[in-house]
Tab-separated table of C-alpha atoms in Angstrom:
chain	number	residue	atom	x	y	z
A	1	MET	CA	0.106	-0.265	0.278
A	2	ALA	CA	2.898	2.554	-0.054
A	3	ASP	CA	2.752	2.342	-3.118
A	4	ALA	CA	0.143	3.808	-3.464
A	5	ASN	CA	0.273	5.444	-1.113
A	6	GLN	CA	3.308	7.745	-2.571
A	7	ILE	CA	1.224	7.992	-5.804
A	8	ILE	CA	-1.582	9.918	-4.146
A	9	ASP	CA	0.121	11.775	-1.557
A	10	ASN	CA	2.475	13.056	-4.318
A	11	GLU	CA	-0.895	13.929	-6.707
A	12	VAL	CA	-2.241	15.749	-3.561
A	13	LYS	CA	0.901	18.205	-3.734
A	14	SER	CA	1.896	18.143	-6.398
A	15	ASN	CA	-1.323	19.831	-8.415
A	16	ASP	CA	-3.561	22.512	-6.455
A	17	VAL	CA	-7.180	20.786	-7.359
A	18	VAL	CA	-7.034	17.530	-7.782
A	19	LEU	CA	-9.758	14.945	-8.380
A	20	PHE	CA	-10.086	11.449	-7.435
A	21	MET	CA	-13.044	10.248	-9.506
A	22	LYS	CA	-14.416	7.631	-11.668
A	23	GLY	CA	-13.337	8.068	-15.531
A	24	THR	CA	-11.681	11.247	-16.853
A	25	PRO	CA	-12.986	14.765	-16.664
A	26	GLN	CA	-13.923	14.337	-20.014
A	27	PHE	CA	-15.659	11.213	-19.356
A	28	PRO	CA	-16.852	10.413	-15.185
A	29	MET	CA	-17.759	7.110	-15.292
A	30	CYS	CA	-20.183	7.703	-12.507
A	31	GLY	CA	-23.108	10.005	-11.241
A	32	PHE	CA	-21.214	11.712	-8.648
A	33	SER	CA	-17.758	12.528	-10.247
A	34	SER	CA	-19.534	13.832	-13.271
A	35	GLN	CA	-21.280	15.923	-10.051
A	36	VAL	CA	-18.019	17.281	-9.697
A	37	VAL	CA	-16.961	17.620	-12.868
A	38	GLN	CA	-19.205	20.292	-13.468
A	39	ILE	CA	-19.044	21.925	-10.521
A	40	LEU	CA	-15.263	22.528	-11.451
A	41	ASN	CA	-15.693	23.144	-14.984
A	42	TYR	CA	-18.744	25.305	-14.460
A	43	LEU	CA	-15.794	27.330	-11.640
A	44	GLY	CA	-13.938	28.008	-14.549
A	45	VAL	CA	-10.469	26.118	-12.761
A	46	PRO	CA	-8.281	24.549	-13.430
A	47	TYR	CA	-8.078	21.068	-11.756
A	48	LYS	CA	-5.989	17.350	-12.496
A	49	GLY	CA	-8.046	14.314	-12.670
A	50	VAL	CA	-7.053	10.769	-11.323
A	51	ASN	CA	-9.280	7.937	-12.800
A	52	VAL	CA	-9.684	4.852	-10.081
A	53	LEU	CA	-10.304	3.007	-12.037
A	54	GLU	CA	-7.105	2.515	-14.165
A	55	ASP	CA	-5.212	0.981	-10.997
A	56	GLU	CA	-7.646	-1.265	-7.464
A	57	THR	CA	-4.307	-0.287	-4.992
A	58	VAL	CA	-5.479	3.814	-5.501
A	59	ARG	CA	-8.481	2.643	-5.494
A	60	GLN	CA	-8.876	1.517	-2.198
A	61	GLY	CA	-5.996	3.591	-1.288
A	62	ILE	CA	-7.313	6.708	-1.802
A	63	LYS	CA	-10.077	5.465	0.790
A	64	ASP	CA	-7.136	4.814	3.003
A	65	TYR	CA	-5.306	8.358	2.375
A	66	SER	CA	-8.333	10.430	3.658
A	67	ASN	CA	-10.374	7.481	5.492
A	68	TRP	CA	-13.153	9.168	3.667
A	69	PRO	CA	-15.410	5.586	1.819
A	70	THR	CA	-16.607	6.978	-1.257
A	71	ILE	CA	-15.050	7.744	-4.490
A	72	PRO	CA	-14.593	11.755	-5.452
A	73	GLN	CA	-12.538	12.774	-3.503
A	74	LEU	CA	-11.875	16.434	-4.570
A	75	TYR	CA	-8.237	18.062	-2.513
A	76	VAL	CA	-7.150	21.457	-3.058
A	77	LYS	CA	-3.518	22.530	-1.792
A	78	GLY	CA	-3.080	19.403	-0.367
A	79	GLU	CA	-6.238	19.748	1.538
A	80	PHE	CA	-8.916	17.191	1.534
A	81	VAL	CA	-12.460	19.337	1.273
A	82	GLY	CA	-14.510	16.107	0.419
A	83	GLY	CA	-17.088	14.300	-1.809
A	84	CYS	CA	-19.583	14.724	-3.826
A	85	ASP	CA	-22.086	16.280	-1.655
A	86	ILE	CA	-20.026	18.285	0.580
A	87	THR	CA	-18.069	19.712	-2.375
A	88	ARG	CA	-22.390	19.908	-4.079
A	89	GLU	CA	-23.054	21.976	-0.646
A	90	MET	CA	-20.125	23.520	-0.245
A	91	PHE	CA	-20.979	25.417	-4.263
A	92	GLN	CA	-24.840	26.104	-3.238
A	93	ALA	CA	-24.250	27.708	-0.458
A	94	GLY	CA	-20.695	29.958	-2.311
A	95	GLU	CA	-18.205	28.207	0.091
A	96	LEU	CA	-16.390	26.357	-2.215
A	97	GLN	CA	-15.575	29.823	-4.726
A	98	GLN	CA	-14.679	31.043	-1.046
A	99	LEU	CA	-11.738	27.862	-0.305
A	100	PHE	CA	-10.310	28.661	-4.263
A	101	ALA	CA	-10.104	32.149	-3.634
A	102	ASP	CA	-8.569	31.692	0.195
A	103	LYS	CA	-6.407	29.069	-1.529
A	104	GLY	CA	-5.257	31.741	-3.702
A	105	ILE	CA	-6.739	28.933	-6.522
A	106	GLN	CA	-8.530	32.052	-9.604
A	107	VAL	CA	-12.059	31.505	-10.469
A	108	GLN	CA	-13.592	31.673	-14.159
A	109	GLN	CA	-17.010	31.716	-13.033
A	110	SER	CA	-19.171	33.518	-15.505
A	111	ALA	CA	-21.852	35.766	-14.447
């Protein structure tokens, strides 16, 4: 598991915004991943999508890494934000946009 943990840790620390998801940002493979992709795309936030379906050790490893049982998982500047429900609720309340602003990440949402 150390190998998966190292891969995950590297992704989280080397990308400002990273989404561990089922599928890719272009082709999400589950509704929950798709919802988070839609939110990030709507906000115009650059992010890296990591397809957990490509590597079973990463798929299980991300759950252990965050101590969170579900995928997708969103990380901002190395900090675990949450899964689909938390991300959606934060977005609807304006908290996600504030988090990006607080972390110095430009949101390019069109009015």
